[in-house]
PDB file of C-alpha atoms in Angstrom:
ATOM      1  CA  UNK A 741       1.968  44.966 -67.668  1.00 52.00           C
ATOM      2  CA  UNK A 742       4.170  42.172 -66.483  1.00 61.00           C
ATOM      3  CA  UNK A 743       5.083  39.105 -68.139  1.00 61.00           C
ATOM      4  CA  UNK A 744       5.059  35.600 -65.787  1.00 71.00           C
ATOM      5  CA  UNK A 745       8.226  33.928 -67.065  1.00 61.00           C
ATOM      6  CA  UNK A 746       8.859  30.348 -67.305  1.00 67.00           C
ATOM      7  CA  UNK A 747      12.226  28.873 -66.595  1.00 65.00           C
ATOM      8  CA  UNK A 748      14.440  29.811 -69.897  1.00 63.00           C
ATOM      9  CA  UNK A 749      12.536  32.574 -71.480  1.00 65.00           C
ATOM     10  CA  UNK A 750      13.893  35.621 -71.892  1.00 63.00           C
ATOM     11  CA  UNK A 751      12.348  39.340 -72.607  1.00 65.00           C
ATOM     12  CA  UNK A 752      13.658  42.458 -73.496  1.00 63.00           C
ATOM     13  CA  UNK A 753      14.113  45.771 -71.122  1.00 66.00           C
ATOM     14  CA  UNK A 754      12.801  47.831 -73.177  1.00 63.00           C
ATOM     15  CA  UNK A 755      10.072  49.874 -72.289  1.00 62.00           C
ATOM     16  CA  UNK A 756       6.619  50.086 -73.898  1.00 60.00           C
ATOM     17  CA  UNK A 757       6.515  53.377 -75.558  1.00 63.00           C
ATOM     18  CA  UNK A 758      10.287  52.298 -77.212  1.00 62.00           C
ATOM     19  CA  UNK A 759      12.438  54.284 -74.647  1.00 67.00           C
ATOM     20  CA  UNK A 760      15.482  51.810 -72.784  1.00 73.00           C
ATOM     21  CA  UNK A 761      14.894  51.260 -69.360  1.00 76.00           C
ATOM     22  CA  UNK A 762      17.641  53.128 -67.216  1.00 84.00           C
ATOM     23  CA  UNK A 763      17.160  51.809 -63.403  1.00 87.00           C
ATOM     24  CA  UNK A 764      15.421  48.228 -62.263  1.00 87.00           C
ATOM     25  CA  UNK A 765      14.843  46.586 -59.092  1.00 89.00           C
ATOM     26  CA  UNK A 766      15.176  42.904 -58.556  1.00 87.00           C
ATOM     27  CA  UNK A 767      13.217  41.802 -55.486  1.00 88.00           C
ATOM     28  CA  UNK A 768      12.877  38.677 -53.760  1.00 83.00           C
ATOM     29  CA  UNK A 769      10.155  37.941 -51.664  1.00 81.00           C
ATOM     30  CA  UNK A 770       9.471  34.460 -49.337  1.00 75.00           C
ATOM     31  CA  UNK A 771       7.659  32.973 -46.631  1.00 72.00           C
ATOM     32  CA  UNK A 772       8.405  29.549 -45.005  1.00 65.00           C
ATOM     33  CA  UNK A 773       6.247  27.310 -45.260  1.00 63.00           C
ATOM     34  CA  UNK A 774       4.133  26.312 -42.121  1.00 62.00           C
ATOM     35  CA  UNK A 775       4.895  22.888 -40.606  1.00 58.00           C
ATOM     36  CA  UNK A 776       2.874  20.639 -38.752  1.00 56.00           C
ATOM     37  CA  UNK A 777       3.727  20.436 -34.881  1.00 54.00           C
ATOM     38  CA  UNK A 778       2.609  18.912 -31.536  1.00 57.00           C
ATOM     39  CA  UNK A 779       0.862  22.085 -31.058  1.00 55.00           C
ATOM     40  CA  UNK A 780      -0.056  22.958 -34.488  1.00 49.00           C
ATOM     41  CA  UNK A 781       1.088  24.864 -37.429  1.00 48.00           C
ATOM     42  CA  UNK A 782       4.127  26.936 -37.173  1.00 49.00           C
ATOM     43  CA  UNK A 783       6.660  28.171 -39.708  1.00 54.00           C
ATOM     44  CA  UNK A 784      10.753  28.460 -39.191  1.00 61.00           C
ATOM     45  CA  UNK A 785      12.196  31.649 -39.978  1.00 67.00           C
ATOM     46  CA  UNK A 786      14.718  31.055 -43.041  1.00 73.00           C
ATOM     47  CA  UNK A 787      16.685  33.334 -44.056  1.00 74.00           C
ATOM     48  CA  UNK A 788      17.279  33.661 -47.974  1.00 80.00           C
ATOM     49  CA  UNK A 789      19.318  36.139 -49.196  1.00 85.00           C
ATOM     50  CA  UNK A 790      19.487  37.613 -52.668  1.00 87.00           C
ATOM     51  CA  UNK A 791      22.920  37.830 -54.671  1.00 94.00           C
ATOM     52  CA  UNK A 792      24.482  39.872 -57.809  1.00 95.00           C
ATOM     53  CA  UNK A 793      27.162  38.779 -59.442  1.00 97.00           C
ATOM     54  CA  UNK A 794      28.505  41.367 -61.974  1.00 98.00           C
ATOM     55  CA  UNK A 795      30.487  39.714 -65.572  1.00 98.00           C
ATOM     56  CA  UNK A 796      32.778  40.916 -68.044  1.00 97.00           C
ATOM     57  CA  UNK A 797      33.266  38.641 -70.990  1.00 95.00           C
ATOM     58  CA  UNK A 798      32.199  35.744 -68.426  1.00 94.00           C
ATOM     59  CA  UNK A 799      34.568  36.644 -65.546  1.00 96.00           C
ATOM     60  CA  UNK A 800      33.219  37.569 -62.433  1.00 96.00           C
ATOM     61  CA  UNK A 801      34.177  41.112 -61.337  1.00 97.00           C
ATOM     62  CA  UNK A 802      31.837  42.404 -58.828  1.00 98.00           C
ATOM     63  CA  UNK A 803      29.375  40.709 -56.474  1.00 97.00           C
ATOM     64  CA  UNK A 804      26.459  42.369 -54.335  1.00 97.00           C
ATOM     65  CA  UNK A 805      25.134  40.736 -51.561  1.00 93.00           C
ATOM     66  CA  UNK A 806      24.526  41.300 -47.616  1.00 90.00           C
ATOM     67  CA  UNK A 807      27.895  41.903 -46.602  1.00 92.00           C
ATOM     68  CA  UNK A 808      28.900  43.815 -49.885  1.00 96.00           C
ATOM     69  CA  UNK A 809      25.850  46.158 -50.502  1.00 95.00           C
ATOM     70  CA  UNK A 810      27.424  48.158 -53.240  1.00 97.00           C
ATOM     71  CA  UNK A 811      28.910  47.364 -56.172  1.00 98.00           C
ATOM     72  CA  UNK A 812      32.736  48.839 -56.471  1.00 97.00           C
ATOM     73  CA  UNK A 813      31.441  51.218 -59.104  1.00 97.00           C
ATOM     74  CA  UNK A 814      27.717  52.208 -57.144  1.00 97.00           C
ATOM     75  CA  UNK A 815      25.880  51.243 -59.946  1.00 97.00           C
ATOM     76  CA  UNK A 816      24.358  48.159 -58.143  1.00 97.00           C
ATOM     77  CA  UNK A 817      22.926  48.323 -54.744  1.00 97.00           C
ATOM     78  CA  UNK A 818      21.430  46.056 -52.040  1.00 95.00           C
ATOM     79  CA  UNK A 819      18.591  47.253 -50.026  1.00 89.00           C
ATOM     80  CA  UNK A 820      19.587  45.307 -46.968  1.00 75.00           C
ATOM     81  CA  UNK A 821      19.834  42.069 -45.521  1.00 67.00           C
ATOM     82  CA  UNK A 822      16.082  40.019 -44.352  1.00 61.00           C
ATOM     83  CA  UNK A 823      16.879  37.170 -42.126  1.00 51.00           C
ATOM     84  CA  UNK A 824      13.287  35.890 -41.941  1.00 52.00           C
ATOM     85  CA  UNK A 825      11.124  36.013 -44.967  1.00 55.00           C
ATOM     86  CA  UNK A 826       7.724  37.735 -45.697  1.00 60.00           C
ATOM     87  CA  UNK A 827       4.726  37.179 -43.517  1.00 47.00           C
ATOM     88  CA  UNK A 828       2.046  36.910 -46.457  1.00 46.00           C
ATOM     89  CA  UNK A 829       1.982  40.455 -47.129  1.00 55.00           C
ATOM     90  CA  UNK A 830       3.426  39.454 -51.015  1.00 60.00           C
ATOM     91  CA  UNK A 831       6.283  42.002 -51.001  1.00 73.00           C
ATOM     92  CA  UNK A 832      10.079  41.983 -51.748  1.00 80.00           C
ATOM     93  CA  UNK A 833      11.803  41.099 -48.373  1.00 80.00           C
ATOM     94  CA  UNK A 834      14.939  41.818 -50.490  1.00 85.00           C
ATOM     95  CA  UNK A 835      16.073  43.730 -53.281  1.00 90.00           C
ATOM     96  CA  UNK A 836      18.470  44.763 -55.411  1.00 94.00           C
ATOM     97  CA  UNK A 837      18.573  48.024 -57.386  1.00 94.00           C
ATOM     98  CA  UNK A 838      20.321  48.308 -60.831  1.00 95.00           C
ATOM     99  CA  UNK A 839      21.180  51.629 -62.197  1.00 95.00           C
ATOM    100  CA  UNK A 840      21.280  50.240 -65.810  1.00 91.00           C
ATOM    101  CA  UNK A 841      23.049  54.001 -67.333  1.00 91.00           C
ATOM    102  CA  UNK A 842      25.854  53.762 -65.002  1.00 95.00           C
ATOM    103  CA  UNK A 843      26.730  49.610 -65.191  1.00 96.00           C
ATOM    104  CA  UNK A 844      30.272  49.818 -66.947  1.00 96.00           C
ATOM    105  CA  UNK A 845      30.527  49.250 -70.302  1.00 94.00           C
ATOM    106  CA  UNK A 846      33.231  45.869 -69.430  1.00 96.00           C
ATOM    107  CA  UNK A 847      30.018  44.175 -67.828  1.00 96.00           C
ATOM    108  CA  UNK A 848      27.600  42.444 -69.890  1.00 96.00           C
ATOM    109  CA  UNK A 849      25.727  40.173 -67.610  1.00 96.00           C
ATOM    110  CA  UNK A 850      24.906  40.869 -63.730  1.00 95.00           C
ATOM    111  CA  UNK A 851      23.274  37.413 -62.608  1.00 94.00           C
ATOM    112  CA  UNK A 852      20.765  37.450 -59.659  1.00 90.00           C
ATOM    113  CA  UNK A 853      20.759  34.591 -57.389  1.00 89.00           C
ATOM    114  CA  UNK A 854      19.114  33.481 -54.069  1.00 85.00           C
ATOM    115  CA  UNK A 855      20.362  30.610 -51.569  1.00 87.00           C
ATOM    116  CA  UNK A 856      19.502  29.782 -48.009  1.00 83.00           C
ATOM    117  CA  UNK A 857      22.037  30.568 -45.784  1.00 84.00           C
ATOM    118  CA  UNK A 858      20.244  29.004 -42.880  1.00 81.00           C
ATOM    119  CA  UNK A 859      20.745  25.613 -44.736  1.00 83.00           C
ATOM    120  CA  UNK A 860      17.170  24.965 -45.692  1.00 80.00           C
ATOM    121  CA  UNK A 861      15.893  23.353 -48.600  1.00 82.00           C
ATOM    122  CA  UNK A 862      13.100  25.263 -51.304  1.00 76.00           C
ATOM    123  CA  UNK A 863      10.854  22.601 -49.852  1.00 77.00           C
ATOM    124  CA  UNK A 864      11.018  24.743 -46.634  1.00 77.00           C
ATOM    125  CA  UNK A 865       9.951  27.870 -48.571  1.00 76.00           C
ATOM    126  CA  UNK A 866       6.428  29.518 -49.783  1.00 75.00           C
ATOM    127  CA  UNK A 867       5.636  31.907 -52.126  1.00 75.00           C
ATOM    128  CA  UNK A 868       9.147  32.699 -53.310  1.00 76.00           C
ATOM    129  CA  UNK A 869       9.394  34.975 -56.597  1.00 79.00           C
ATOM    130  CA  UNK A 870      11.981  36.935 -57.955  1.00 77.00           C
ATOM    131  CA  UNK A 871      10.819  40.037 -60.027  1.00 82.00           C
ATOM    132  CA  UNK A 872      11.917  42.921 -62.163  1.00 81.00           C
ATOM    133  CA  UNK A 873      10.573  46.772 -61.921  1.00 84.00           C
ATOM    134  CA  UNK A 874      10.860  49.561 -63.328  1.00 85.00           C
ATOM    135  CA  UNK A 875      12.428  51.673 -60.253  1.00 89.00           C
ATOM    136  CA  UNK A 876      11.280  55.092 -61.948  1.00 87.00           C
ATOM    137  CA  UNK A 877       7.614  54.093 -62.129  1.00 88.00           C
ATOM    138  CA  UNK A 878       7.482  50.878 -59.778  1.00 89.00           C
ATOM    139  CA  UNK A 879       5.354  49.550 -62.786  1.00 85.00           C
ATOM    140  CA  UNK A 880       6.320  45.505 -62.472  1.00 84.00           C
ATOM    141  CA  UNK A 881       8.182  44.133 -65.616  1.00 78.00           C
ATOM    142  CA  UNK A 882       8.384  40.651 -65.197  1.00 76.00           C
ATOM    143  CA  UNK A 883       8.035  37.810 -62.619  1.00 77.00           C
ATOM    144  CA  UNK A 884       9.779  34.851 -61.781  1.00 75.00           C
ATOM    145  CA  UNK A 885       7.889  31.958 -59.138  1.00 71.00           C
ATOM    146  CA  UNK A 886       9.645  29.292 -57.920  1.00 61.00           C
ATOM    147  CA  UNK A 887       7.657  27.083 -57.302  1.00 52.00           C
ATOM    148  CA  UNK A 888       7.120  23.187 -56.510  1.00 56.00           C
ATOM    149  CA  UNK A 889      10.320  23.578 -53.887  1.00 64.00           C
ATOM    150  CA  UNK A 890      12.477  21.150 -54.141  1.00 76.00           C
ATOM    151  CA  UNK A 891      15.884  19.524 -52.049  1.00 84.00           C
ATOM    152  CA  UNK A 892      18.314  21.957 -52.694  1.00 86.00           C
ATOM    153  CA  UNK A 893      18.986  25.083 -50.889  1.00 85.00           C
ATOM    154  CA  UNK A 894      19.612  27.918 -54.102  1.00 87.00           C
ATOM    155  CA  UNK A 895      18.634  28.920 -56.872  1.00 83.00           C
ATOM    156  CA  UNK A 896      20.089  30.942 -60.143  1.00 86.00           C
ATOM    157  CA  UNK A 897      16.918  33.103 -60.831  1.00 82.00           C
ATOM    158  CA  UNK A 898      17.733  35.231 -63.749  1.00 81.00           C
ATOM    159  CA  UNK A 899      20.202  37.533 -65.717  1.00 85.00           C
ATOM    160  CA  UNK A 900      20.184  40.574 -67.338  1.00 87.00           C
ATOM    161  CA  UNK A 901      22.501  40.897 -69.970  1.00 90.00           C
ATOM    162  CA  UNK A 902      23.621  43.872 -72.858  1.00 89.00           C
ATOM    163  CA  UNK A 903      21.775  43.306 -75.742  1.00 78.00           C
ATOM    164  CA  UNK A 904      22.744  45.979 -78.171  1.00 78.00           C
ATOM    165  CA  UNK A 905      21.782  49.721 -76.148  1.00 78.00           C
ATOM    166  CA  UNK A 906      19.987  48.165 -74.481  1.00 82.00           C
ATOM    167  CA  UNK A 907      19.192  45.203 -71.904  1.00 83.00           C
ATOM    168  CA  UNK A 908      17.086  41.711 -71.555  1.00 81.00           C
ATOM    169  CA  UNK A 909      16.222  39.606 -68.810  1.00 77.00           C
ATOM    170  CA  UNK A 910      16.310  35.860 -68.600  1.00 79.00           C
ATOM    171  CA  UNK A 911      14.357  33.672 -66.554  1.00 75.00           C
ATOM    172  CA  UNK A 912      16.818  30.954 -65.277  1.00 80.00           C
ATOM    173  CA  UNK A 913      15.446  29.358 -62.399  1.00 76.00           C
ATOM    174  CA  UNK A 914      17.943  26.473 -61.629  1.00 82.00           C
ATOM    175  CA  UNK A 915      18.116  24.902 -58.455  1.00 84.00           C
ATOM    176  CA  UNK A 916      21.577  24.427 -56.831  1.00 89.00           C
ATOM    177  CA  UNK A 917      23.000  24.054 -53.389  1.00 92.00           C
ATOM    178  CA  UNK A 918      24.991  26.060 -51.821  1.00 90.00           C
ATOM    179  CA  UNK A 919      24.939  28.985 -48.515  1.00 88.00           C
ATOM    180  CA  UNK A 920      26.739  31.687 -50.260  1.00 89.00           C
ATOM    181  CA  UNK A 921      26.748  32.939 -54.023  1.00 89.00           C
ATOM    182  CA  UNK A 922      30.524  31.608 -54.147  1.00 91.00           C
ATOM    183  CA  UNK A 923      29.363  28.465 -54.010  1.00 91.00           C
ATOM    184  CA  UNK A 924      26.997  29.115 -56.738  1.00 91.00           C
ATOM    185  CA  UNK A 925      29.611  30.303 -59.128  1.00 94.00           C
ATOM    186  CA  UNK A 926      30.341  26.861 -61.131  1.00 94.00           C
ATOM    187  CA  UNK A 927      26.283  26.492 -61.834  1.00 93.00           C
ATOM    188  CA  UNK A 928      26.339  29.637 -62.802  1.00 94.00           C
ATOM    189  CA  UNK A 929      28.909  29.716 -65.734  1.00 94.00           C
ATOM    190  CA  UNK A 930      27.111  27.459 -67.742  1.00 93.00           C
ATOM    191  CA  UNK A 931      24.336  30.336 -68.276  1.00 92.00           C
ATOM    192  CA  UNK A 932      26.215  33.221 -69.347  1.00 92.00           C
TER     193      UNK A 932
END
């Protein structure tokens, strides 16, 4: 079953039947949205591209993103880098996959952010989500829409964090500016 999260809300990775979750999959998924032309509607290829940025103790240590597709440790990994978008089809055009058992102990948040490196705005942008799975069942978790869009060209979408054994997610969903995830890192501090 998955939960539709609202900015701020938060929900635990645990799984139904009481056992911890032990891999997840963040995916992004986007189209851009059609414009209005001399001959019609067309839509601009954008190209978002999804970011982890691993903490300890609110420090960040690691980062996973299209030119750094695994983590130092190879508990994180990046599927691969989507210049474009979706074409309507509703899937993840990116993702990143989180081994949860093998995260090191030190790091207790790993924060999931998007931003257009293309220099769009959100306004430019359909259909963009940001969801959780379950990698060993696919089952869907918990989704994230951004929607409305919006003059700025990121977007902190959520953290997972330690929470005892196990793990929750938090919905974010803060708009920012920026092209890479280093420029995201002062709006991100304020959420860990």
């Amino acid at each position: 079953m998955t939960v539709n999260m609202t900015k701020g809300q938060a929900v635990s990775l645990q799984k139904s039947d009481g056992g911890t979750l032990t891999a997840v999959r963040m995916g992004l998924g986007w189209q851009a949205a059609a414009r209005r032309g001399l001959f019609g509607r067309r839509s601009k290829e954008i190209d978002l591209d999804a970011s982890a940025v691993l903490f300890a103790d609110k420090q960040p240590v690691d980062v996973v993103f299209f030119q750094h597709l695994v983590s130092d440790d190879g508990s994180v990994r990046h599927t691969g880098d989507n210049l474009v978008g979706g074409a309507g089809q509703g899937g993840d055009d990116e993702s990143i996959l989180v081994d949860l058992q093998r995260v090191p102990v030190h790091i207790d948040q790993i924060v999931f952010t998007v931003n257009s490196f293309t220099g769009q705005t959100f306004a430019e942008v359909e259909n963009a989500f940001c969801r959780l799975v379950d990698e060993t069942n696919n089952q869907e978790l918990a989704r994230y829409t951004l929607t409305g869009g919006g003059q700025y060209t990121a977007q902190i979408m959520a953290k997972v964090s330690r929470a005892g054994n196990g793990w929750s997610m938090t919905a974010i969903g803060t708009p920012s500016n920026g092209r890479t995830f280093q420029d995201l890192l002062p709006s991100v501090l304020p959420h860990l």
